[in-house]
Coordinates of N, CA and C in Angstrom, one line a residue:
X1 N 0.4 27.1 2.7 CA -0.8 27.3 2.0 C -1.3 26.1 1.2
X2 N -0.3 25.4 0.6 CA -0.7 24.2 -0.2 C -1.3 23.1 0.8
X3 N -0.6 22.9 1.9 CA -1.1 21.9 2.9 C -2.5 22.3 3.4
X4 N -2.7 23.6 3.6 CA -4.0 24.0 4.0 C -5.1 23.8 3.0
X5 N -4.7 24.0 1.7 CA -5.6 23.8 0.6 C -6.0 22.3 0.5
X6 N -5.0 21.4 0.7 CA -5.2 20.0 0.7 C -6.2 19.6 1.8
X7 N -5.9 20.1 3.0 CA -6.7 19.8 4.1 C -8.2 20.2 3.9
X8 N -8.4 21.4 3.4 CA -9.7 21.8 3.1 C -10.4 21.0 2.0
X9 N -9.6 20.6 1.0 CA -10.2 19.8 -0.1 C -10.6 18.4 0.4
X10 N -9.8 17.8 1.3 CA -10.1 16.5 1.9 C -11.3 16.6 2.7
X11 N -11.4 17.7 3.5 CA -12.6 17.9 4.4 C -13.9 18.0 3.6
X12 N -13.8 18.5 2.4 CA -15.1 18.6 1.6 C -15.6 17.3 1.0
X13 N -14.8 16.3 1.1 CA -15.2 15.0 0.5 C -16.3 14.4 1.4
X14 N -17.3 13.9 0.8 CA -18.4 13.2 1.5 C -18.5 11.8 1.1
X15 N -17.8 10.9 1.8 CA -17.7 9.5 1.4 C -19.1 8.8 1.3
X16 N -20.0 9.1 2.2 CA -21.3 8.3 2.1 C -22.1 8.8 0.9
X17 N -22.6 7.8 0.2 CA -23.5 8.1 -0.9 C -22.8 8.6 -2.1
X18 N -21.4 8.4 -2.2 CA -20.6 8.9 -3.3 C -20.7 7.8 -4.4
X19 N -21.3 8.0 -5.5 CA -21.4 6.9 -6.5 C -20.2 6.7 -7.3
X20 N -19.3 7.7 -7.4 CA -18.1 7.5 -8.1 C -16.9 7.8 -7.2
X21 N -16.2 6.8 -6.7 CA -15.2 7.0 -5.7 C -13.9 7.5 -6.3
X22 N -13.6 7.0 -7.5 CA -12.3 7.4 -8.1 C -12.2 8.9 -8.5
X23 N -11.1 9.4 -8.3 CA -10.9 10.8 -8.6 C -9.4 11.1 -9.0
X24 N -9.2 11.4 -10.2 CA -7.8 11.8 -10.7 C -7.4 13.0 -10.0
X25 N -8.3 14.0 -9.8 CA -7.9 15.2 -9.1 C -7.3 14.9 -7.7
X26 N -8.0 14.1 -6.9 CA -7.6 13.8 -5.6 C -6.3 13.0 -5.6
X27 N -6.2 12.1 -6.6 CA -4.9 11.3 -6.6 C -3.7 12.2 -6.9
X28 N -3.9 13.1 -7.8 CA -2.7 14.0 -8.1 C -2.5 15.0 -7.0
X29 N -3.5 15.4 -6.3 CA -3.4 16.2 -5.1 C -2.6 15.5 -4.0
X30 N -3.0 14.3 -3.8 CA -2.4 13.4 -2.8 C -0.9 13.2 -3.1
X31 N -0.6 12.9 -4.4 CA 0.8 12.6 -4.8 C 1.6 13.9 -4.5
X32 N 1.1 15.1 -4.9 CA 1.8 16.3 -4.7 C 2.0 16.6 -3.2
X33 N 1.0 16.3 -2.4 CA 1.2 16.6 -1.0 C 2.2 15.6 -0.4
X34 N 2.2 14.3 -0.7 CA 3.2 13.4 -0.2 C 4.6 13.8 -0.6
X35 N 4.7 14.2 -1.9 CA 6.0 14.7 -2.4 C 6.6 15.9 -1.6
X36 N 5.7 16.8 -1.2 CA 6.1 18.0 -0.4 C 6.5 17.5 1.0
X37 N 5.7 16.7 1.6 CA 6.0 16.2 2.9 C 7.3 15.4 3.0
X38 N 7.6 14.7 2.0 CA 8.8 13.9 2.0 C 10.0 14.9 2.0
X39 N 9.9 16.0 1.3 CA 11.0 17.0 1.3 C 11.1 17.7 2.6
X40 N 9.9 18.1 3.2 CA 9.9 18.8 4.4 C 10.4 18.0 5.6
X41 N 10.1 16.7 5.6 CA 10.5 15.9 6.7 C 11.9 15.2 6.5
X42 N 12.5 15.5 5.4 CA 13.9 15.1 5.2 C 14.1 13.6 5.1
X43 N 13.1 13.0 4.4 CA 13.2 11.5 4.2 C 13.7 11.3 2.8
X44 N 14.7 10.5 2.7 CA 15.3 10.1 1.4 C 14.8 8.7 1.1
X45 N 13.9 8.6 0.0 CA 13.3 7.3 -0.4 C 14.1 6.8 -1.6
X46 N 14.7 5.6 -1.4 CA 15.4 4.9 -2.5 C 14.5 3.9 -3.1
X47 N 14.2 3.9 -4.4 CA 13.3 3.0 -5.1 C 14.1 2.2 -6.0
X48 N 13.9 0.8 -6.0 CA 14.6 0.0 -7.0 C 13.6 -1.0 -7.6
X49 N 13.9 -1.4 -8.8 CA 13.0 -2.4 -9.5 C 11.7 -1.9 -10.0
X50 N 11.5 -0.6 -10.1 CA 10.2 0.0 -10.6 C 10.0 -0.4 -12.0
X51 N 11.0 -0.8 -12.8 CA 10.9 -1.2 -14.2 C 10.1 -2.5 -14.3
X52 N 10.0 -3.2 -13.1 CA 9.3 -4.5 -13.1 C 7.8 -4.4 -13.1
X53 N 7.3 -3.2 -12.7 CA 5.9 -3.0 -12.6 C 5.2 -3.3 -14.0
X54 N 4.2 -4.1 -14.0 CA 3.5 -4.4 -15.3 C 3.0 -3.1 -16.0
X55 N 3.2 -2.9 -17.2 CA 2.8 -1.7 -17.9 C 1.4 -1.7 -18.3
X56 N 0.8 -2.9 -18.6 CA -0.5 -3.0 -19.0 C -1.3 -3.9 -18.0
X57 N -2.5 -3.4 -17.7 CA -3.4 -4.2 -16.8 C -3.1 -3.9 -15.3
X58 N -4.0 -4.4 -14.5 CA -4.0 -4.2 -13.1 C -3.2 -5.3 -12.4
X59 N -2.9 -5.1 -11.1 CA -2.1 -6.1 -10.4 C -2.4 -5.9 -8.9
X60 N -2.0 -6.9 -8.1 CA -2.0 -6.9 -6.7 C -0.6 -6.7 -6.2
X61 N -0.3 -5.6 -5.5 CA 1.0 -5.3 -4.9 C 1.0 -5.8 -3.5
X62 N 2.0 -6.6 -3.1 CA 2.1 -7.1 -1.7 C 3.4 -6.6 -1.2
X63 N 3.4 -6.2 0.1 CA 4.6 -5.7 0.7 C 4.6 -6.0 2.2
X64 N 5.7 -6.0 2.8 CA 5.8 -6.2 4.3 C 5.3 -4.9 4.9
X65 N 5.0 -4.9 6.2 CA 4.4 -3.7 6.9 C 5.1 -3.4 8.2
X66 N 5.7 -2.2 8.2 CA 6.5 -1.8 9.3 C 6.0 -0.6 10.1
X67 N 5.2 0.3 9.4 CA 4.8 1.5 10.0 C 3.5 2.0 9.2
X68 N 2.8 2.9 9.9 CA 1.6 3.4 9.2 C 1.9 4.3 8.0
X69 N 3.1 4.8 7.9 CA 3.4 5.6 6.8 C 3.8 4.8 5.5
X70 N 3.8 3.5 5.6 CA 4.2 2.6 4.5 C 3.4 2.9 3.2
X71 N 2.1 3.1 3.3 CA 1.3 3.3 2.1 C 1.7 4.7 1.4
X72 N 2.0 5.7 2.2 CA 2.4 7.0 1.7 C 3.8 6.8 0.9
X73 N 4.7 6.0 1.5 CA 6.0 5.8 0.8 C 5.7 5.1 -0.5
X74 N 4.9 4.1 -0.6 CA 4.6 3.4 -1.8 C 3.9 4.3 -2.8
X75 N 3.0 5.1 -2.4 CA 2.4 6.1 -3.4 C 3.4 7.0 -3.9
X76 N 4.4 7.4 -3.1 CA 5.4 8.3 -3.5 C 6.3 7.6 -4.5
X77 N 6.6 6.3 -4.3 CA 7.5 5.6 -5.1 C 6.9 5.2 -6.5
X78 N 5.6 5.0 -6.5 CA 4.9 4.6 -7.7 C 3.7 5.5 -8.0
X79 N 4.0 6.8 -8.3 CA 2.9 7.8 -8.5 C 2.0 7.5 -9.6
X80 N 2.4 6.7 -10.6 CA 1.6 6.4 -11.8 C 0.9 5.1 -11.7
X81 N 1.1 4.4 -10.7 CA 0.5 3.0 -10.6 C -1.0 3.0 -10.3
X82 N -1.5 4.1 -9.8 CA -3.0 4.1 -9.5 C -3.3 3.0 -8.5
X83 N -2.8 3.1 -7.3 CA -3.0 2.1 -6.3 C -4.1 2.5 -5.3
X84 N -4.9 1.6 -4.9 CA -5.8 1.7 -3.8 C -5.5 0.7 -2.8
X85 N -5.3 1.0 -1.6 CA -4.9 0.1 -0.5 C -6.0 -0.5 0.3
X86 N -5.8 -1.7 0.7 CA -6.7 -2.3 1.7 C -6.1 -1.9 3.1
X87 N -6.9 -1.2 3.9 CA -6.4 -0.6 5.1 C -7.3 -1.0 6.3
X88 N -6.7 -1.1 7.5 CA -7.4 -1.5 8.7 C -8.5 -0.5 8.9
X89 N -9.7 -1.0 9.3 CA -10.9 -0.1 9.5 C -10.7 0.9 10.5
X90 N -9.7 0.7 11.5 CA -9.5 1.7 12.5 C -9.1 3.1 12.0
X91 N -8.4 3.1 10.9 CA -8.0 4.3 10.3 C -9.2 5.2 10.0
X92 N -10.3 4.6 9.6 CA -11.4 5.4 9.2 C -12.1 6.1 10.4
X93 N -11.7 5.7 11.6 CA -12.2 6.3 12.8 C -11.2 7.3 13.4
X94 N -10.0 6.9 13.4 CA -8.9 7.7 14.1 C -8.4 8.8 13.2
X95 N -8.4 8.6 11.9 CA -7.9 9.6 11.0 C -8.9 10.0 9.9
X96 N -10.0 10.7 10.3 CA -11.1 10.9 9.4 C -10.7 11.7 8.2
X97 N -9.8 12.7 8.3 CA -9.4 13.5 7.2 C -8.7 12.6 6.1
X98 N -7.7 11.8 6.6 CA -7.0 10.9 5.7 C -7.9 9.9 5.1
X99 N -8.8 9.4 5.9 CA -9.8 8.3 5.4 C -10.7 8.9 4.2
X100 N -10.9 10.2 4.3 CA -11.8 10.8 3.2 C -11.0 10.7 1.9
X101 N -9.8 11.1 1.8 CA -9.0 11.0 0.6 C -8.8 9.6 0.2
X102 N -8.6 8.7 1.2 CA -8.4 7.3 0.8 C -9.7 6.8 0.1
X103 N -10.8 7.3 0.5 CA -12.1 6.9 -0.2 C -12.0 7.2 -1.7
X104 N -11.4 8.4 -2.0 CA -11.3 8.9 -3.4 C -10.2 8.1 -4.2
X105 N -9.4 7.4 -3.5 CA -8.3 6.6 -4.1 C -8.7 5.1 -4.2
X106 N -10.0 4.8 -4.0 CA -10.5 3.5 -4.1 C -9.9 2.6 -3.0
X107 N -9.5 3.1 -1.8 CA -9.0 2.3 -0.7 C -10.2 1.6 -0.1
X108 N -9.9 0.4 0.5 CA -11.0 -0.3 1.1 C -10.7 -0.6 2.6
X109 N -11.6 -0.4 3.5 CA -11.4 -0.8 4.9 C -11.6 -2.3 5.1
X110 N -10.8 -2.9 6.0 CA -11.0 -4.3 6.3 C -11.0 -4.5 7.8
X111 N -11.9 -5.3 8.2 CA -12.1 -5.7 9.6 C -11.3 -7.0 9.9
X112 N -10.1 -6.9 10.5 CA -9.2 -8.0 10.6 C -9.7 -9.1 11.6
X113 N -10.7 -8.7 12.4 CA -11.2 -9.6 13.4 C -12.5 -10.2 13.1
X114 N -13.0 -9.9 11.9 CA -14.3 -10.4 11.4 C -14.1 -11.1 10.1
X115 N -14.1 -12.4 10.0 CA -13.9 -13.1 8.8 C -14.9 -12.8 7.7
X116 N -16.2 -12.7 8.1 CA -17.2 -12.4 7.1 C -17.0 -11.0 6.5
X117 N -16.8 -10.0 7.3 CA -16.6 -8.7 6.8 C -15.3 -8.6 6.0
X118 N -14.2 -9.3 6.4 CA -13.0 -9.4 5.6 C -13.2 -10.0 4.2
X119 N -14.1 -11.0 4.2 CA -14.4 -11.7 2.9 C -15.1 -10.7 2.0
X120 N -16.0 -9.9 2.5 CA -16.6 -8.9 1.7 C -15.6 -7.9 1.1
X121 N -14.6 -7.5 1.9 CA -13.6 -6.6 1.4 C -12.8 -7.3 0.2
X122 N -12.5 -8.6 0.4 CA -11.8 -9.3 -0.7 C -12.7 -9.3 -2.0
X123 N -14.0 -9.5 -1.8 CA -14.9 -9.4 -3.0 C -14.9 -8.1 -3.7
X124 N -14.9 -7.0 -2.8 CA -14.9 -5.7 -3.4 C -13.5 -5.4 -4.1
X125 N -12.4 -5.9 -3.5 CA -11.1 -5.7 -4.2 C -11.1 -6.4 -5.5
X126 N -11.6 -7.6 -5.6 CA -11.7 -8.3 -6.8 C -12.4 -7.6 -7.9
X127 N -13.6 -7.0 -7.5 CA -14.4 -6.2 -8.4 C -13.6 -5.0 -9.0
X128 N -12.9 -4.4 -8.1 CA -12.1 -3.2 -8.5 C -11.1 -3.6 -9.5
X129 N -10.4 -4.7 -9.3 CA -9.3 -5.2 -10.2 C -9.9 -5.6 -11.5
X130 N -11.0 -6.3 -11.5 CA -11.7 -6.8 -12.7 C -12.2 -5.6 -13.6
X131 N -12.6 -4.6 -12.9 CA -13.2 -3.4 -13.6 C -12.1 -2.6 -14.2
X132 N -10.8 -2.8 -13.8 CA -9.7 -2.0 -14.3 C -9.6 -0.6 -13.7
X133 N -10.4 -0.3 -12.7 CA -10.3 1.0 -12.1 C -9.1 1.3 -11.3
X134 N -8.5 0.3 -10.7 CA -7.3 0.5 -9.9 C -6.6 -0.8 -9.6
X135 N -5.3 -0.7 -9.3 CA -4.5 -1.8 -8.8 C -4.7 -1.7 -7.3
X136 N -4.4 -2.9 -6.6 CA -4.6 -3.0 -5.2 C -3.3 -3.2 -4.4
X137 N -3.1 -2.4 -3.4 CA -1.9 -2.6 -2.5 C -2.3 -3.3 -1.3
X138 N -1.5 -4.3 -0.8 CA -1.9 -5.1 0.3 C -0.7 -5.4 1.2
X139 N -1.0 -5.5 2.5 CA 0.1 -5.9 3.4 C -0.4 -7.2 4.0
X140 N 0.1 -8.3 3.4 CA -0.5 -9.7 3.7 C -0.1 -10.2 5.1
X141 N 0.8 -9.5 5.8 CA 1.0 -9.9 7.2 C -0.2 -9.6 8.1
X142 N -1.0 -8.6 7.7 CA -2.2 -8.3 8.4 C -2.0 -7.2 9.5
X143 N -0.8 -7.2 10.0 CA -0.5 -6.2 11.1 C 0.9 -5.6 10.9
X144 N 1.1 -4.5 11.5 CA 2.4 -3.9 11.5 C 3.4 -4.8 12.3
X145 N 4.6 -5.0 11.8 CA 5.6 -5.8 12.5 C 6.3 -4.9 13.4
X146 N 6.1 -4.9 14.7 CA 6.8 -4.1 15.7 C 8.2 -4.5 15.9
X147 N 8.5 -5.7 15.6 CA 9.9 -6.2 15.8 C 10.8 -5.9 14.6
X148 N 10.1 -5.6 13.4 CA 10.8 -5.4 12.2 C 11.1 -6.7 11.4
X149 N 10.8 -7.8 12.0 CA 10.9 -9.1 11.3 C 9.6 -9.4 10.5
X150 N 9.8 -10.1 9.4 CA 8.6 -10.5 8.6 C 7.7 -11.4 9.4
X151 N 6.4 -11.1 9.5 CA 5.4 -11.9 10.1 C 4.9 -13.0 9.1
X152 N 4.2 -13.9 9.6 CA 3.5 -14.9 8.7 C 2.5 -14.2 7.8
X153 N 2.5 -14.6 6.5 CA 1.6 -14.0 5.5 C 0.3 -14.7 5.6
X154 N -0.8 -14.0 5.4 CA -2.1 -14.5 5.4 C -2.4 -15.0 3.9
X155 N -2.3 -16.3 3.7 CA -2.5 -16.8 2.4 C -3.8 -16.4 1.8
X156 N -4.9 -16.4 2.6 CA -6.2 -16.1 2.1 C -6.3 -14.7 1.4
X157 N -5.5 -13.8 1.8 CA -5.5 -12.5 1.1 C -5.1 -12.5 -0.3
X158 N -4.3 -13.5 -0.7 CA -3.8 -13.6 -2.1 C -4.9 -14.1 -3.0
X159 N -6.0 -14.5 -2.4 CA -7.2 -14.9 -3.3 C -7.7 -13.8 -4.1
X160 N -7.4 -12.6 -3.6 CA -7.8 -11.4 -4.4 C -7.2 -11.4 -5.8
X161 N -5.9 -11.8 -5.9 CA -5.2 -11.9 -7.2 C -5.7 -13.1 -8.0
X162 N -5.9 -14.2 -7.4 CA -6.3 -15.4 -8.1 C -7.7 -15.3 -8.7
X163 N -8.6 -14.7 -7.9 CA -10.0 -14.5 -8.3 C -10.1 -13.5 -9.4
X164 N -9.3 -12.4 -9.3 CA -9.3 -11.4 -10.3 C -8.5 -11.7 -11.5
X165 N -7.6 -12.7 -11.4 CA -6.8 -13.1 -12.6 C -5.8 -12.1 -12.9
X166 N -5.1 -11.5 -11.9 CA -4.1 -10.5 -12.1 C -2.7 -11.0 -11.5
X167 N -1.6 -10.4 -12.0 CA -0.3 -10.8 -11.4 C -0.1 -10.2 -10.0
X168 N 0.9 -10.8 -9.3 CA 1.2 -10.3 -8.0 C 2.6 -9.6 -8.1
X169 N 2.7 -8.4 -7.7 CA 4.0 -7.7 -7.6 C 4.5 -7.8 -6.2
X170 N 5.7 -8.3 -6.0 CA 6.3 -8.5 -4.7 C 7.2 -7.4 -4.3
X171 N 7.1 -6.8 -3.1 CA 7.9 -5.6 -2.7 C 8.3 -5.8 -1.3
X172 N 9.3 -5.0 -0.9 CA 9.7 -4.9 0.5 C 9.9 -3.4 0.8
X173 N 9.8 -3.1 2.1 CA 10.1 -1.7 2.5 C 10.9 -1.8 3.8
X174 N 11.8 -0.9 4.0 CA 12.7 -0.9 5.1 C 13.0 0.6 5.5
X175 N 12.9 0.8 6.8 CA 13.4 2.1 7.3 C 12.2 3.1 7.7
X176 N 11.0 2.7 7.5 CA 9.9 3.6 7.8 C 9.7 3.9 9.3
X177 N 9.9 2.9 10.2 CA 9.8 3.2 11.6 C 10.8 4.3 12.1
X178 N 12.0 4.2 11.6 CA 13.0 5.2 12.0 C 12.7 6.6 11.4
X179 N 12.1 6.5 10.1 CA 11.8 7.8 9.5 C 10.6 8.5 10.2
X180 N 9.6 7.7 10.6 CA 8.4 8.2 11.3 C 8.8 8.8 12.6
X181 N 9.8 8.2 13.3 CA 10.2 8.6 14.6 C 11.1 9.8 14.6
X182 N 11.7 10.2 13.4 CA 12.6 11.3 13.3 C 12.2 12.4 12.3
X183 N 10.9 12.5 12.0 CA 10.4 13.5 11.1 C 10.8 14.9 11.6
X184 N 11.4 15.7 10.7 CA 11.8 17.0 10.9 C 13.0 17.2 11.8
X185 N 13.5 16.1 12.4 CA 14.6 16.1 13.3 C 15.9 15.8 12.6
X186 N 15.9 14.7 11.9 CA 17.1 14.3 11.2 C 16.8 13.7 9.9
X187 N 17.8 13.6 9.0 CA 17.6 12.9 7.7 C 17.4 11.4 7.9
X188 N 16.5 10.8 7.2 CA 16.3 9.4 7.3 C 16.2 8.7 5.9
X189 N 16.6 7.5 5.9 CA 16.5 6.8 4.6 C 15.5 5.6 4.6
X190 N 14.7 5.5 3.6 CA 13.8 4.5 3.4 C 14.1 3.8 2.1
X191 N 14.0 2.4 2.1 CA 14.3 1.7 0.9 C 13.0 0.9 0.5
X192 N 12.6 1.1 -0.7 CA 11.5 0.4 -1.3 C 11.9 -0.4 -2.5
X193 N 11.8 -1.7 -2.5 CA 12.3 -2.5 -3.5 C 11.2 -3.3 -4.1
X194 N 11.1 -3.3 -5.5 CA 10.2 -4.2 -6.2 C 11.0 -5.4 -6.6
X195 N 10.6 -6.5 -6.1 CA 11.5 -7.7 -6.3 C 11.2 -8.6 -7.5
X196 N 9.9 -8.6 -7.9 CA 9.6 -9.5 -9.0 C 8.1 -9.5 -9.1
X197 N 7.6 -10.2 -10.2 CA 6.2 -10.3 -10.5 C 5.9 -11.8 -10.8
X198 N 4.8 -12.3 -10.1 CA 4.3 -13.6 -10.4 C 3.2 -13.4 -11.4
X199 N 3.4 -14.0 -12.6 CA 2.4 -13.8 -13.7 C 1.0 -14.3 -13.3
X200 N 0.0 -13.7 -13.9 CA -1.4 -14.0 -13.6 C -1.7 -15.5 -13.8
X201 N -1.1 -16.1 -14.9 CA -1.3 -17.5 -15.2 C -0.9 -18.4 -14.0
X202 N 0.2 -18.1 -13.4 CA 0.7 -18.9 -12.3 C 0.0 -18.6 -11.0
X203 N -0.4 -17.4 -10.9 CA -1.2 -17.0 -9.7 C -2.5 -17.9 -9.7
X204 N -3.2 -17.9 -10.8 CA -4.4 -18.7 -11.0 C -4.3 -20.1 -10.7
X205 N -3.2 -20.7 -11.2 CA -3.0 -22.2 -11.2 C -2.3 -22.7 -9.9
X206 N -1.8 -21.8 -9.0 CA -1.1 -22.1 -7.8 C -1.9 -21.9 -6.6
X207 N -1.8 -22.9 -5.7 CA -2.4 -22.8 -4.4 C -1.9 -21.5 -3.6
X208 N -2.8 -20.8 -2.9 CA -2.4 -19.6 -2.2 C -1.4 -19.9 -1.1
X209 N -1.5 -21.0 -0.5 CA -0.5 -21.4 0.5 C 0.9 -21.4 -0.1
X210 N 1.0 -22.1 -1.3 CA 2.3 -22.1 -2.0 C 2.8 -20.7 -2.4
X211 N 1.8 -19.9 -2.9 CA 2.2 -18.6 -3.2 C 2.7 -17.8 -2.0
X212 N 2.0 -18.0 -0.9 CA 2.4 -17.3 0.3 C 3.8 -17.7 0.7
X213 N 4.2 -18.9 0.7 CA 5.5 -19.4 1.0 C 6.6 -18.8 0.1
X214 N 6.2 -18.8 -1.2 CA 7.2 -18.2 -2.2 C 7.4 -16.8 -1.9
X215 N 6.3 -16.0 -1.8 CA 6.4 -14.6 -1.5 C 7.2 -14.3 -0.3
X216 N 6.9 -15.0 0.8 CA 7.6 -14.8 2.1 C 9.1 -15.0 2.0
X217 N 9.5 -16.1 1.2 CA 10.9 -16.4 1.1 C 11.6 -15.3 0.3
X218 N 11.0 -14.7 -0.7 CA 11.6 -13.7 -1.5 C 11.7 -12.4 -0.7
X219 N 10.6 -12.1 0.1 CA 10.7 -10.9 0.9 C 11.8 -11.0 2.0
X220 N 11.8 -12.1 2.7 CA 12.7 -12.3 3.8 C 14.2 -12.2 3.3
X221 N 14.4 -12.8 2.1 CA 15.8 -12.8 1.6 C 16.2 -11.3 1.3
X222 N 15.3 -10.5 0.7 CA 15.7 -9.2 0.4 C 15.8 -8.3 1.7
X223 N 14.9 -8.5 2.6 CA 15.0 -7.8 3.9 C 16.3 -8.0 4.6
X224 N 16.7 -9.3 4.6 CA 18.0 -9.6 5.3 C 19.2 -9.0 4.5
X225 N 19.1 -8.9 3.2 CA 20.2 -8.3 2.4 C 20.2 -6.8 2.7
X226 N 19.1 -6.2 2.7 CA 19.0 -4.7 3.0 C 19.5 -4.4 4.4
X227 N 19.1 -5.2 5.4 CA 19.6 -4.9 6.7 C 21.1 -5.1 6.9
X228 N 21.6 -6.0 6.1 CA 23.1 -6.2 6.2 C 23.8 -5.0 5.5
X229 N 23.2 -4.4 4.5 CA 23.8 -3.3 3.8 C 23.6 -2.0 4.6
X230 N 22.5 -1.9 5.4 CA 22.2 -0.7 6.1 C 21.8 -1.1 7.5
X231 N 22.7 -1.5 8.4 CA 22.4 -2.0 9.7 C 21.9 -0.8 10.6

């Protein structure tokens, strides 16, 4: 009944012409739905380092990308963070119901094959951060890693943080492909780690290429450690 109520509520959202995209009601509804689905699908999500999340002000959260369920895991792990994700535009066509609630969470579509359109998304993300309406979640690899190995990070995406003057929260995720493939069938474990925060002052003063290399090194080290612990 609750899942049906959520589906109906999402279907009633009209994204076009909506002057106020943010909605605490839909955010809480989404968090409750994700929590229920995590229990029903027998996924055990282990979260570490959540005490590192900045308590005041907005931030850019960056994470590796292994599966389409990654954003849901992050929302489950950080229910109070008020995150809006930058998501591939294809979701808005293939998953219309989900894209409607994403609209209410301040998520932004990005065209990865169109530099001009992608630049507009960056500008919109900066505006959201500066307004204080939401923090932004980003997968700087740009694509899902089918091999499970960390892909090269797109340094340009980090301009969102430098232009908005906000810190960068570095995270990794592991286990979502296996979890997505075994939903309702077997218990699965997913690991979400918050590794550290690059202060806004250093984000602003450091070249995005250098930031990208630093973030990539931190992510790769933790992923290798996690894989060794949970082969």
